[in-house]
mmCIF file of C-alpha atoms in Angstrom:
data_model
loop_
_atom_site.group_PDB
_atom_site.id
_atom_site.type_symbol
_atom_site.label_atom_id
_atom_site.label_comp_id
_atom_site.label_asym_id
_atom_site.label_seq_id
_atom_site.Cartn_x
_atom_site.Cartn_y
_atom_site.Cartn_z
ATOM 1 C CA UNK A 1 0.000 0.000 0.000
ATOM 2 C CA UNK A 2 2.987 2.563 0.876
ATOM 3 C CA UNK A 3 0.535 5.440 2.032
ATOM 4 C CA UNK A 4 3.066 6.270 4.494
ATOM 5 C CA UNK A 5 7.215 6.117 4.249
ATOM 6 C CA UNK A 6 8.766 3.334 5.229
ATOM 7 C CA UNK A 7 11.264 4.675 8.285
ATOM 8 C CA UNK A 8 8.465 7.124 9.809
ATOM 9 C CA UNK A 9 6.752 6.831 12.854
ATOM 10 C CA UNK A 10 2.682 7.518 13.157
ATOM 11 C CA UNK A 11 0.222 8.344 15.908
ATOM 12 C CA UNK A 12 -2.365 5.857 14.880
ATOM 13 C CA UNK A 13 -5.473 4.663 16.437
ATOM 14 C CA UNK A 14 -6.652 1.321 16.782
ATOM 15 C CA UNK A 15 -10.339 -0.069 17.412
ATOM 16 C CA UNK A 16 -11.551 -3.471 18.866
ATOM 17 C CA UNK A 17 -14.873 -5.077 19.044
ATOM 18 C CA UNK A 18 -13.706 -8.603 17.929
ATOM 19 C CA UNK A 19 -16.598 -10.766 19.174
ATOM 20 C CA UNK A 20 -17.583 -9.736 22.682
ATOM 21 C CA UNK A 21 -20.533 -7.644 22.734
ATOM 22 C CA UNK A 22 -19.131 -5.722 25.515
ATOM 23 C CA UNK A 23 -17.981 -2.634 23.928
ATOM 24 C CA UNK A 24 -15.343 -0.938 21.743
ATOM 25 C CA UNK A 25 -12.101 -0.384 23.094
ATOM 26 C CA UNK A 26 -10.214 2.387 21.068
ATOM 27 C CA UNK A 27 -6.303 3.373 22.222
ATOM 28 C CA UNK A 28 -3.829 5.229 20.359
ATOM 29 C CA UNK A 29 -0.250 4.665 20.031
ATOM 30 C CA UNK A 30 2.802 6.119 18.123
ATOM 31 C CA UNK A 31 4.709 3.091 16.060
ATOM 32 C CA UNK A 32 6.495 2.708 12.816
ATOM 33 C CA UNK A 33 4.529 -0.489 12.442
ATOM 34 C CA UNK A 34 7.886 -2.411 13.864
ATOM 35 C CA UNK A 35 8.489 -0.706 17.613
ATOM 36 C CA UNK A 36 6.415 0.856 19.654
ATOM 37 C CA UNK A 37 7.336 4.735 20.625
ATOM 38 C CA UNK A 38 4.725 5.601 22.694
ATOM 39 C CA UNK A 39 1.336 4.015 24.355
ATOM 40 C CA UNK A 40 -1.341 7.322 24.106
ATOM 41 C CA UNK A 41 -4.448 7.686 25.624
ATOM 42 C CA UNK A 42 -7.111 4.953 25.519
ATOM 43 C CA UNK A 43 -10.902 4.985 26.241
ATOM 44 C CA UNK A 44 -14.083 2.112 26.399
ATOM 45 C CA UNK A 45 -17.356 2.405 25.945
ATOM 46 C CA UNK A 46 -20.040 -0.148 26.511
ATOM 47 C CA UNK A 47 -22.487 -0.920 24.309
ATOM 48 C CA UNK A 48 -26.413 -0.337 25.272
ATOM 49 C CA UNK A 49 -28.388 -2.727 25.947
ATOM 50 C CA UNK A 50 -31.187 -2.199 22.986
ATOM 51 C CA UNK A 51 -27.868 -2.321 20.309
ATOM 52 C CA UNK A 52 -26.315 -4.868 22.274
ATOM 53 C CA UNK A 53 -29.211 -7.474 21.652
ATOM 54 C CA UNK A 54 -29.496 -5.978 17.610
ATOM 55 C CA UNK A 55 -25.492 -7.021 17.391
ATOM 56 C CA UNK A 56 -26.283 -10.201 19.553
ATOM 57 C CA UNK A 57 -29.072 -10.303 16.685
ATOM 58 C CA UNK A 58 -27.329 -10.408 13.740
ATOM 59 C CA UNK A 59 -24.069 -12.549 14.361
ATOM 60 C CA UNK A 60 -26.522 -14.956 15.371
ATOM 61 C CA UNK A 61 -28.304 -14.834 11.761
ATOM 62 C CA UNK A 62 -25.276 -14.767 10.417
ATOM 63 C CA UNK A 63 -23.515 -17.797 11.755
ATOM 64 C CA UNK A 64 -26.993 -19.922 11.627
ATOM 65 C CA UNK A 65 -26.317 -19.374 7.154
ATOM 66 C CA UNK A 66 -23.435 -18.687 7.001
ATOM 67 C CA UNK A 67 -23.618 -15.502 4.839
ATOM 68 C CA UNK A 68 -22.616 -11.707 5.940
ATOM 69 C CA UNK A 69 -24.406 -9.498 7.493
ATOM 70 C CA UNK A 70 -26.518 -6.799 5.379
ATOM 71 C CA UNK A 71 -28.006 -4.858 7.867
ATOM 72 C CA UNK A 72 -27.074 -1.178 6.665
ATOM 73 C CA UNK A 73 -28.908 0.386 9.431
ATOM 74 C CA UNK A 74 -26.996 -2.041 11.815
ATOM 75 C CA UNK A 75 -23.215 -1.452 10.413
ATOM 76 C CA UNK A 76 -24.330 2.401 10.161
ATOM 77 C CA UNK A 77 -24.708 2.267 13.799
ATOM 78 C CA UNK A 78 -22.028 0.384 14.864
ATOM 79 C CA UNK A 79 -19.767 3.167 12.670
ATOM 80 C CA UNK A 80 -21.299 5.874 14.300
ATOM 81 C CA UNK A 81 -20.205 3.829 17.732
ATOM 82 C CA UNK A 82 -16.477 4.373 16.401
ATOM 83 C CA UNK A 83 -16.849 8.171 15.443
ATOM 84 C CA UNK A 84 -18.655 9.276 18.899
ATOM 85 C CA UNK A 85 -15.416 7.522 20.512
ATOM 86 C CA UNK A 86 -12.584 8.481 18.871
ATOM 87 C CA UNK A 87 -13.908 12.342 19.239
ATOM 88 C CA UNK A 88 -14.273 11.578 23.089
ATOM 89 C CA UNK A 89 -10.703 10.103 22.913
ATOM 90 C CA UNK A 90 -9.993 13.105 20.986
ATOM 91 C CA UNK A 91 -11.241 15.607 23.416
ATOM 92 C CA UNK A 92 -9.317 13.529 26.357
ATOM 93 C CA UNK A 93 -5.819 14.333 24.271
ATOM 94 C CA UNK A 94 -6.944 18.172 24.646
ATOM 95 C CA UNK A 95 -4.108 19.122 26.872
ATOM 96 C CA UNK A 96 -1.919 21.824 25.888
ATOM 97 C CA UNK A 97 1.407 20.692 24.227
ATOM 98 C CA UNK A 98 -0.319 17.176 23.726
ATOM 99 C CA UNK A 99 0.941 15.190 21.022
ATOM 100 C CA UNK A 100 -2.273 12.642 20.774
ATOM 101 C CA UNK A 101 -4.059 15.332 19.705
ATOM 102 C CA UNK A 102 -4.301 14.645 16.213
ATOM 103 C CA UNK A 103 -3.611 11.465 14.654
ATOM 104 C CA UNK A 104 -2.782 10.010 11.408
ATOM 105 C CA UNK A 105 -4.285 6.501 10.950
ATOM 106 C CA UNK A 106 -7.167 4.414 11.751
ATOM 107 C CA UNK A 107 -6.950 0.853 11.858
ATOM 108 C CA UNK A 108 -11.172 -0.323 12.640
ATOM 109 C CA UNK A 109 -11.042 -3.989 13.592
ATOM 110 C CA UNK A 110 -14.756 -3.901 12.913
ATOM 111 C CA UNK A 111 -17.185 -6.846 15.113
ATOM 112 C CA UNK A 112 -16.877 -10.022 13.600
ATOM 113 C CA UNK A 113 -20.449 -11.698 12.582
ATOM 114 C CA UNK A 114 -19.247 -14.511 11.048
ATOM 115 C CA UNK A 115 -16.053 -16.425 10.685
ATOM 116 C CA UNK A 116 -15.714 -19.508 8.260
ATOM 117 C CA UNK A 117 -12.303 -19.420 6.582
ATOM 118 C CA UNK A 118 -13.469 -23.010 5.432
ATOM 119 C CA UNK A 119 -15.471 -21.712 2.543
ATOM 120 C CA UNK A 120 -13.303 -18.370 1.731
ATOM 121 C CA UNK A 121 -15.902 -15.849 4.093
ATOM 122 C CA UNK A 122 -14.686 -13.563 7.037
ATOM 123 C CA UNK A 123 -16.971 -10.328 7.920
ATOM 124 C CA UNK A 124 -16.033 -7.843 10.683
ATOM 125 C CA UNK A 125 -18.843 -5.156 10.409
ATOM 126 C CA UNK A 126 -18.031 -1.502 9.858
ATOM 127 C CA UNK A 127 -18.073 1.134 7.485
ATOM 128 C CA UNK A 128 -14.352 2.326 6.641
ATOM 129 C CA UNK A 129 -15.145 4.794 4.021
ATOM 130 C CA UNK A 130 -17.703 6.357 6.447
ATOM 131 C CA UNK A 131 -15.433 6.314 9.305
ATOM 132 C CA UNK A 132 -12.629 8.121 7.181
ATOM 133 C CA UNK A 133 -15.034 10.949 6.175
ATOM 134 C CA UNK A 134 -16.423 11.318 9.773
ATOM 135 C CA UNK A 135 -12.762 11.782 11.393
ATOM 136 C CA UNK A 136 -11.198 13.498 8.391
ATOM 137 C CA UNK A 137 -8.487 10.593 8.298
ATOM 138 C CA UNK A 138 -7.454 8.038 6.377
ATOM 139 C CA UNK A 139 -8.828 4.589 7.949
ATOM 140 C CA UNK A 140 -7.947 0.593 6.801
ATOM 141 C CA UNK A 141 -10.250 -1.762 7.806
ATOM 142 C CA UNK A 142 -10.920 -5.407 6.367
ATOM 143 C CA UNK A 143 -8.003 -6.198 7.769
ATOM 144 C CA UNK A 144 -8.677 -10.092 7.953
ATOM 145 C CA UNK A 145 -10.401 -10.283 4.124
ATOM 146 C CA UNK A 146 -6.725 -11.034 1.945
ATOM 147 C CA UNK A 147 -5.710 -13.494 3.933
ATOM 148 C CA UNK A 148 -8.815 -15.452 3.995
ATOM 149 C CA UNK A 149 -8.451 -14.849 -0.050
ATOM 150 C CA UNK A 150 -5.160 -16.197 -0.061
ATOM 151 C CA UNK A 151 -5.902 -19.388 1.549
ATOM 152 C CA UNK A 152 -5.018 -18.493 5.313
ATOM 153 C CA UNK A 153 -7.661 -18.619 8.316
ATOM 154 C CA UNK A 154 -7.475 -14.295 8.576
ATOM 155 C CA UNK A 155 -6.797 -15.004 12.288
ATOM 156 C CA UNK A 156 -5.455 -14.793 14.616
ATOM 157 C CA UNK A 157 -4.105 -11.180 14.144
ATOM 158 C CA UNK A 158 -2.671 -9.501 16.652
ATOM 159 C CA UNK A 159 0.957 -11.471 16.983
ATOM 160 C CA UNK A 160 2.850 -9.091 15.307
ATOM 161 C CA UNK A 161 2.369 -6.262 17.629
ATOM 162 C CA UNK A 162 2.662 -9.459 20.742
ATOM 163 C CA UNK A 163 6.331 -9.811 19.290
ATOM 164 C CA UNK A 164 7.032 -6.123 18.911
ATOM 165 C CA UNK A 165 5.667 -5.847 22.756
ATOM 166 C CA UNK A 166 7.988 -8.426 23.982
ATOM 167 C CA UNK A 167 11.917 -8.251 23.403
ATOM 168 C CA UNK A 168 14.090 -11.493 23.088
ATOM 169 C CA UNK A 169 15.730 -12.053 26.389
ATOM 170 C CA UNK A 170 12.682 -14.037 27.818
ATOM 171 C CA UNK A 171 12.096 -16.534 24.463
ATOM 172 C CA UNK A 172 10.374 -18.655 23.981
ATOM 173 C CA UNK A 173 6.940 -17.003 25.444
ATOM 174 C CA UNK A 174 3.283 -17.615 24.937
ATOM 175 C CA UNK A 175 0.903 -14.583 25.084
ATOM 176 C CA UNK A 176 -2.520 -15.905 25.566
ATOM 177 C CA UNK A 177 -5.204 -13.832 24.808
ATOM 178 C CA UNK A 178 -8.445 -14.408 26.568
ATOM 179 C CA UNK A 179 -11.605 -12.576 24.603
ATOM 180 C CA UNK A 180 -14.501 -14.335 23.332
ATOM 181 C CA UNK A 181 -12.460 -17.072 22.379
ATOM 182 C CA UNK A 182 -9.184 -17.555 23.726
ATOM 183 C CA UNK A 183 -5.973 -17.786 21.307
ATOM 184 C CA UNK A 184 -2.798 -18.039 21.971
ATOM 185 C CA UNK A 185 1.106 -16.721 20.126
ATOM 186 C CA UNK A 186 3.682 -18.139 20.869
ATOM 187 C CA UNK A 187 7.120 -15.839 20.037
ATOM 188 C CA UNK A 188 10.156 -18.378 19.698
ATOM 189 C CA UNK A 189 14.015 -16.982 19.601
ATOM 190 C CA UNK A 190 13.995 -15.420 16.361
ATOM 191 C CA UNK A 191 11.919 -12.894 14.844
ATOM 192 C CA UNK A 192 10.184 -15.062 12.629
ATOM 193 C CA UNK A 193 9.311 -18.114 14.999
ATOM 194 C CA UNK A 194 5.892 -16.926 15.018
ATOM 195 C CA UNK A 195 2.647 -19.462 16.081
ATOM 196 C CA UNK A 196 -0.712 -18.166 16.656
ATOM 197 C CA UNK A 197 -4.068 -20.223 16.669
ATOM 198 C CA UNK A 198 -7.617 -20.087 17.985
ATOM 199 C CA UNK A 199 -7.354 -22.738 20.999
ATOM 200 C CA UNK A 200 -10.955 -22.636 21.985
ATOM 201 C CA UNK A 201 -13.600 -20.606 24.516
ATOM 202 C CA UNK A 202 -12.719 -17.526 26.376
ATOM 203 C CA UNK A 203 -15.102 -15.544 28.178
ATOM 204 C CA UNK A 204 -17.536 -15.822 25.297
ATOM 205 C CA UNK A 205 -19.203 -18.853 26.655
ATOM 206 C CA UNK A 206 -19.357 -17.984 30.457
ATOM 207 C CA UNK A 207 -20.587 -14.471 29.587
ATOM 208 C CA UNK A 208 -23.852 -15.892 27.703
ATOM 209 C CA UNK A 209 -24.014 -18.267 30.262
ATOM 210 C CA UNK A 210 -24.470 -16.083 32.657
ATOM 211 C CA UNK A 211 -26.705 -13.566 30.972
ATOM 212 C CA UNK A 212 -29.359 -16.866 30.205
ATOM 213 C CA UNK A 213 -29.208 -18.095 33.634
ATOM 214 C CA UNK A 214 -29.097 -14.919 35.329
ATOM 215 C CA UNK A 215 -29.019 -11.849 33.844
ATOM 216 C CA UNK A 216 -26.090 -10.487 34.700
ATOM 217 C CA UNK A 217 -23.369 -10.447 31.010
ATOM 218 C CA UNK A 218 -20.475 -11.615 33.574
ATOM 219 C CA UNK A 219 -19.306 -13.971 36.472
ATOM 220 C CA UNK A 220 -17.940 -10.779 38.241
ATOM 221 C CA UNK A 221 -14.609 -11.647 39.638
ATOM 222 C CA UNK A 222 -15.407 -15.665 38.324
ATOM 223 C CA UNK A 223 -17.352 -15.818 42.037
ATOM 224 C CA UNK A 224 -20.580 -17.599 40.575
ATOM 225 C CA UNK A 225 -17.663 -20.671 39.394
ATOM 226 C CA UNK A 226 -15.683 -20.436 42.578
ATOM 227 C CA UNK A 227 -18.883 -22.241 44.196
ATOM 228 C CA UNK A 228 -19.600 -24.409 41.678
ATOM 229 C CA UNK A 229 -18.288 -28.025 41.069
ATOM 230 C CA UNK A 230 -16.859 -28.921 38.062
ATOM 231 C CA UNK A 231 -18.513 -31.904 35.919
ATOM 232 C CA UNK A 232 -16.063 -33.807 34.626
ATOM 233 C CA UNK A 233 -17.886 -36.166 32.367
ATOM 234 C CA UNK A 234 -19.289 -33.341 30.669
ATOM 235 C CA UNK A 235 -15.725 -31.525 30.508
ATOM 236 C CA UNK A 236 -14.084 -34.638 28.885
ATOM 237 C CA UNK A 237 -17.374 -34.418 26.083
ATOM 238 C CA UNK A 238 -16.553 -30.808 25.344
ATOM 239 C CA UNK A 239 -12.496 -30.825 24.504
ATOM 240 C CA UNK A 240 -12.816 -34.103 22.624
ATOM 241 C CA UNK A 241 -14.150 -31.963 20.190
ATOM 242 C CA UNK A 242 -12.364 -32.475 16.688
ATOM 243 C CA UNK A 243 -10.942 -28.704 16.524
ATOM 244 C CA UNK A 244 -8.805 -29.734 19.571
ATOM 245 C CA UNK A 245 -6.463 -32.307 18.001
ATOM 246 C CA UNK A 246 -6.576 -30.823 14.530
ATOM 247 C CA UNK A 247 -3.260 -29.122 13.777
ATOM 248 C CA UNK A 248 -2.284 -25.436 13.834
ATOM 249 C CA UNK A 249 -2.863 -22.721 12.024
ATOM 250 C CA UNK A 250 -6.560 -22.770 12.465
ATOM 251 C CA UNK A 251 -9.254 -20.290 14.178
ATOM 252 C CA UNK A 252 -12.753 -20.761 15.100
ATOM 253 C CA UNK A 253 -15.951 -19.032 15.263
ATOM 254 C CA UNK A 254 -17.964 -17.823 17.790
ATOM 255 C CA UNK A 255 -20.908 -19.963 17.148
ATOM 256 C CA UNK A 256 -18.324 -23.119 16.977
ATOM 257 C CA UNK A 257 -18.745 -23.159 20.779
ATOM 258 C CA UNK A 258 -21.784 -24.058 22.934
ATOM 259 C CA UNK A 259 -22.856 -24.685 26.425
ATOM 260 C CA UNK A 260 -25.496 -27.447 25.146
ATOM 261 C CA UNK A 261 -23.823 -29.849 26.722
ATOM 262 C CA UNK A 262 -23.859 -28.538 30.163
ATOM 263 C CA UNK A 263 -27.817 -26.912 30.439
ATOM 264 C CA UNK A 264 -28.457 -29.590 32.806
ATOM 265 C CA UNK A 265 -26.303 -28.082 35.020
ATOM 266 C CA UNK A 266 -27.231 -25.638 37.912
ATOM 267 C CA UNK A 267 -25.372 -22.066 37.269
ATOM 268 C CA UNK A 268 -22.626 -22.560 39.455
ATOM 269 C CA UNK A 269 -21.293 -26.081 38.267
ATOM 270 C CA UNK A 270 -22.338 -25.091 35.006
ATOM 271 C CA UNK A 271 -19.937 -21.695 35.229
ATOM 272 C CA UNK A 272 -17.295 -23.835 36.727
ATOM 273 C CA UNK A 273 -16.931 -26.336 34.145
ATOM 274 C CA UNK A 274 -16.711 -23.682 31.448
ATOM 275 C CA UNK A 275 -14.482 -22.245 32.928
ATOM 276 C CA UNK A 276 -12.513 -25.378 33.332
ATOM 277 C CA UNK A 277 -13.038 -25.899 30.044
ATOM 278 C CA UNK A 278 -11.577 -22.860 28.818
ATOM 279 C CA UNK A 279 -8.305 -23.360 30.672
ATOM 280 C CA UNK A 280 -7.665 -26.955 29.604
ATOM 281 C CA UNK A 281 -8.076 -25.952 26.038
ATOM 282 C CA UNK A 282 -5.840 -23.230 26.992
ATOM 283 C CA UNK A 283 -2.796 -25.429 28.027
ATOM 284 C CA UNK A 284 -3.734 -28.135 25.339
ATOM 285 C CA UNK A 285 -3.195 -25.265 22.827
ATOM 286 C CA UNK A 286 0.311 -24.418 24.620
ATOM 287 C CA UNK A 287 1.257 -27.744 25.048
ATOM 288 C CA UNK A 288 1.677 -28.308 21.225
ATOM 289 C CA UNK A 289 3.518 -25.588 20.593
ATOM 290 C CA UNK A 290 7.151 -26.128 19.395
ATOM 291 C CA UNK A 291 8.779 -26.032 23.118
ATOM 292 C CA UNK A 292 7.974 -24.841 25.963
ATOM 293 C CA UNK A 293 7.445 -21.390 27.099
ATOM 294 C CA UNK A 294 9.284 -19.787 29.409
ATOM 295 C CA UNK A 295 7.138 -17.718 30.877
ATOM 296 C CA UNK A 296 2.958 -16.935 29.455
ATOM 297 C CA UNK A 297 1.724 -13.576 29.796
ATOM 298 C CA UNK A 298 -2.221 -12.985 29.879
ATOM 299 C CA UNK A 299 -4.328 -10.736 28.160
ATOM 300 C CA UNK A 300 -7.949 -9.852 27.310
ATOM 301 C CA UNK A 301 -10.711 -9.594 29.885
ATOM 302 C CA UNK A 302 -10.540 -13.313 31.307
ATOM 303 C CA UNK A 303 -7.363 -12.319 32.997
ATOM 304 C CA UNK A 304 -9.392 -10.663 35.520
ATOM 305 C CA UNK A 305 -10.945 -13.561 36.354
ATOM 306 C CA UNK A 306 -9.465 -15.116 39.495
ATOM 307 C CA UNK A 307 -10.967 -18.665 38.597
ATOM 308 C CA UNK A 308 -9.641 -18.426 35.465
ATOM 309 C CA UNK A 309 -5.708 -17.294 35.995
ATOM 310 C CA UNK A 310 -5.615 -19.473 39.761
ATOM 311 C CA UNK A 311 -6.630 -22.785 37.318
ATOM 312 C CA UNK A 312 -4.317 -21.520 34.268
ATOM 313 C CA UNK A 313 -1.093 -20.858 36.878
ATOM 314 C CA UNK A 314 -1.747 -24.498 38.489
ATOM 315 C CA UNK A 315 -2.069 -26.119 34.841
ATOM 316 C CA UNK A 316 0.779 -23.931 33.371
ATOM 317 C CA UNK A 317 4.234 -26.090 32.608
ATOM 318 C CA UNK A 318 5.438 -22.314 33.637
ATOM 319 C CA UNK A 319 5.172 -18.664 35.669
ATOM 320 C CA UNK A 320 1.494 -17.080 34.435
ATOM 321 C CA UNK A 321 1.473 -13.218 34.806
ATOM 322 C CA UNK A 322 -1.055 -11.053 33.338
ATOM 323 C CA UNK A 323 0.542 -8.666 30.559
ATOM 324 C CA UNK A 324 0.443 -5.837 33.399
ATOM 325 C CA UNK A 325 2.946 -7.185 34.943
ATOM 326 C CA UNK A 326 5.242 -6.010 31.689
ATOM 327 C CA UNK A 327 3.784 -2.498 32.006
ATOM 328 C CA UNK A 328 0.911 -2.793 29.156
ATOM 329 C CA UNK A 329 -2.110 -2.273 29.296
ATOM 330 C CA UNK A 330 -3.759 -5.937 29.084
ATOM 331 C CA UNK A 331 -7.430 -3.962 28.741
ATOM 332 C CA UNK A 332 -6.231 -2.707 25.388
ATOM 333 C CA UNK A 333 -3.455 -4.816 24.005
ATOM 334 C CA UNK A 334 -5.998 -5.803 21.194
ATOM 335 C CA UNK A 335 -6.896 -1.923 20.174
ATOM 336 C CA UNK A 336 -3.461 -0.967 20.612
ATOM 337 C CA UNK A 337 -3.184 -3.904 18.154
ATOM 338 C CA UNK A 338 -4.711 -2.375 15.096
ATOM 339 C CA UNK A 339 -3.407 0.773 15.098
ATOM 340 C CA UNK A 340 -0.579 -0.740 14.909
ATOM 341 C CA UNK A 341 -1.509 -2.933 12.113
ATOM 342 C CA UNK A 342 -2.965 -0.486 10.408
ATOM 343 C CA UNK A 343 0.286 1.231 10.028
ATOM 344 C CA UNK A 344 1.818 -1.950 8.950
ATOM 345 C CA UNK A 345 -0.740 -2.198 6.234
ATOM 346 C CA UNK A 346 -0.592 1.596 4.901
ATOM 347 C CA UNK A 347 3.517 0.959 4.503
ATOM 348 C CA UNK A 348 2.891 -2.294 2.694
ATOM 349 C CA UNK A 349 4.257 -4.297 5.305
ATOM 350 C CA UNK A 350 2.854 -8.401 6.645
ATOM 351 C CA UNK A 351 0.376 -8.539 8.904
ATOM 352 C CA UNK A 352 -0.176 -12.709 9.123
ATOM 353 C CA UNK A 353 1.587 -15.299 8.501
ATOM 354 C CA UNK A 354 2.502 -18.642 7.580
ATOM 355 C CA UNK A 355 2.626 -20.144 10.962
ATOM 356 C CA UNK A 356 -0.055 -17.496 12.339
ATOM 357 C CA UNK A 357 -2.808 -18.116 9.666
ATOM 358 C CA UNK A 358 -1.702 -20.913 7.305
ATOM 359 C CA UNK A 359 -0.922 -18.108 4.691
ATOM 360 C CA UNK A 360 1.151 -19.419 1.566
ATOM 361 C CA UNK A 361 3.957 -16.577 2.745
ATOM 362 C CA UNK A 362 3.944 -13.382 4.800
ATOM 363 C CA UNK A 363 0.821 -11.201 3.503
ATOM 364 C CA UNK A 364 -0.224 -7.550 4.225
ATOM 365 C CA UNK A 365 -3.803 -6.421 3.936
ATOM 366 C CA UNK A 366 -6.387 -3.821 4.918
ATOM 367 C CA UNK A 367 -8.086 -1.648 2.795
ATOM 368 C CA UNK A 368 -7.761 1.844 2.754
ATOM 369 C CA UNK A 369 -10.299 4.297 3.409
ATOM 370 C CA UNK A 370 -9.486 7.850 2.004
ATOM 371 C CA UNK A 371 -11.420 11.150 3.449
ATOM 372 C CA UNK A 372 -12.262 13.822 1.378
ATOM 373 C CA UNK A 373 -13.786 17.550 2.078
ATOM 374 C CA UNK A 374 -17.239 16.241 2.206
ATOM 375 C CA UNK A 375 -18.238 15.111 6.059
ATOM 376 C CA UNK A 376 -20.578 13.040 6.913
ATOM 377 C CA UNK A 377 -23.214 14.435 9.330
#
């Protein structure tokens, strides 16, 4: 793409849905698409309720025919989600002598309705061009859509910013992001050792476990599974699953996972043995990875659950720490993410992989989203 020159640095801004239907996360950072500068400011917003269900909705009718969305009204919305945040962002880098005050890039992740690399169709929700005309910046979004074309699984994404976080004196390392679904990188001792692959649930399953049997869209603090038993014939059902033994690259879907198997179960033993189940898929992910890690770093929302990280650091062949503990911002490690892909794509540069996606050989992507003087209003 070479928008921008190869040896400059950016202030770029990054946006992540993915496939919670939390919220957006948006965070800005300064990068030449290969380091990291500078983290900027960073801001969340939660999603109503009443668009919250319409999302809920229509990734639902998606995955059930596997076909994209086409709700205009729907992806309109979600846009205007991404505009009303980046100018609150926006007015939060008002101090004087600020340097996030302006940036130059927009890399929109978009929410992903339906994922089936299987039969060539990725779609992560959002309007680019309208996003570029509302900010007055250029934007690249569709970030996942020429891998998928060239044969790869368009996921996961976000290792090449994991190994531009993370230096080499600690290799090999696993960062294991826990989102909707869990996946996990692991960074070997060379710059190109790169693995990444879907290894199964994340909070995805608990959180619309909760929300049927409750209400509530969380296990706050995982206390609901802390007084629940775990089933263990019904564990053993769920990660015999094919996806588990099938070989890496490969990603899933979030309608690939479901809590049929346990709706027999009470709330708490039924929160328990997802969440059981999300750490055993966890480790089985990290335990075929080319060696052992020497350490594995946490990030996403499930590492603030305690049931979670207590079973992961008694499973884990190695120390667990959450990606705090490294002085990032494990909230926003995914946002941070795609501005700093987003730079990667506007200088031409890969984004996935061979042994991230299953791509044929290190592919960029993104498509670029041009503003011009008319705004959008």
């Amino acid at each position: 793409m070479n928008l921008i020159n190869q040896h400059e640095h950016v202030i770029a801004l990054g946006f992540m849905s993915g496939t919670s239907l939390d919220g957006l996360d948006a965070a800005i950072i300064e990068t030449d698409g290969i380091s990291v500068r500078d983290f900027g400011p960073t801001l969340s917003a939660k999603y109503e309720a009443g668009f919250r269900q319409k999302l809920k909705a229509a990734v639902e009718v998606a995955a059930a025919t596997d076909s994209p969305c086409t709700d205009q009204a729907l992806i309109d919305e979600f846009t205007d989600l991404h505009v009303q945040l980046a100018q609150k962002l926006s007015e939060k880098c008002q101090g004087e002598g600020s340097k996030w005050r302006s940036f130059g890039l927009v890399g929109m992740h978009g929410h992903t309705v339906v994922h089936r690399p299987n039969i060539g169709l990725t779609q992560q929700i959002g309007n680019g061009e309208k996003l570029a005309q509302a900010l007055s910046v250029p934007v690249i979004a569709d970030l996942r859509q020429n891998d998928i074309q060239m044969g790869g699984q368009g996921a996961p994404l976000a290792p090449a910013y994991h190994a531009a976080l993370y230096g080499t004196e600690e290799r090999p390392i696993c960062i294991v992001n826990i989102g909707g679904i869990s996946n996990v990188t692991w960074i070997g001792s060379a710059d190109e050792e790169l693995i990444a692959f879907d290894t199964g649930p994340g909070n995805g399953l608990i959180d619309a476990w909760m929300e049927m049997k409750t209400g509530a869209p969380i296990d706050m603090n995982g206390e609901t599974a802390s007084r629940g038993k775990i089933n263990d014939r019904i564990l053993d059902r769920l990660t015999r699953h094919s996806y588990y033994s099938a070989q890496y690259p490969k990603s899933l879907d979030r309608s690939d996972l479901s809590f049929d198997e346990i709706k027999s179960l009470d709330v708490e033993d039924g929160a328990a043995t997802l969440v059981a189940y999300t750490v055993q898929t966890i480790l089985s992910g990290i335990s075929i990875c080319p060696a052992i890690p020497r350490k594995i770093f946490v990030t996403g929302g499930g590492r603030h659950n305690p049931e979670i990280m207590n079973k992961l650091r008694a499973g884990a062949p190695c120390d667990v720490a959450p990606v705090d503990d490294s002085g990032w911002d494990g909230d926003m490690v995914e946002a941070q993410a795609f501005g700093f892909l987003a730079v990667r794509s506007a200088k031409g540069m890969p984004i996935t992989f061979p042994g991230t996606t299953g791509a044929p050989e290190p592919l960029s992507g993104g498509k670029l989203f041009l503003p011009n003087a008319k705004r959008f209003t």
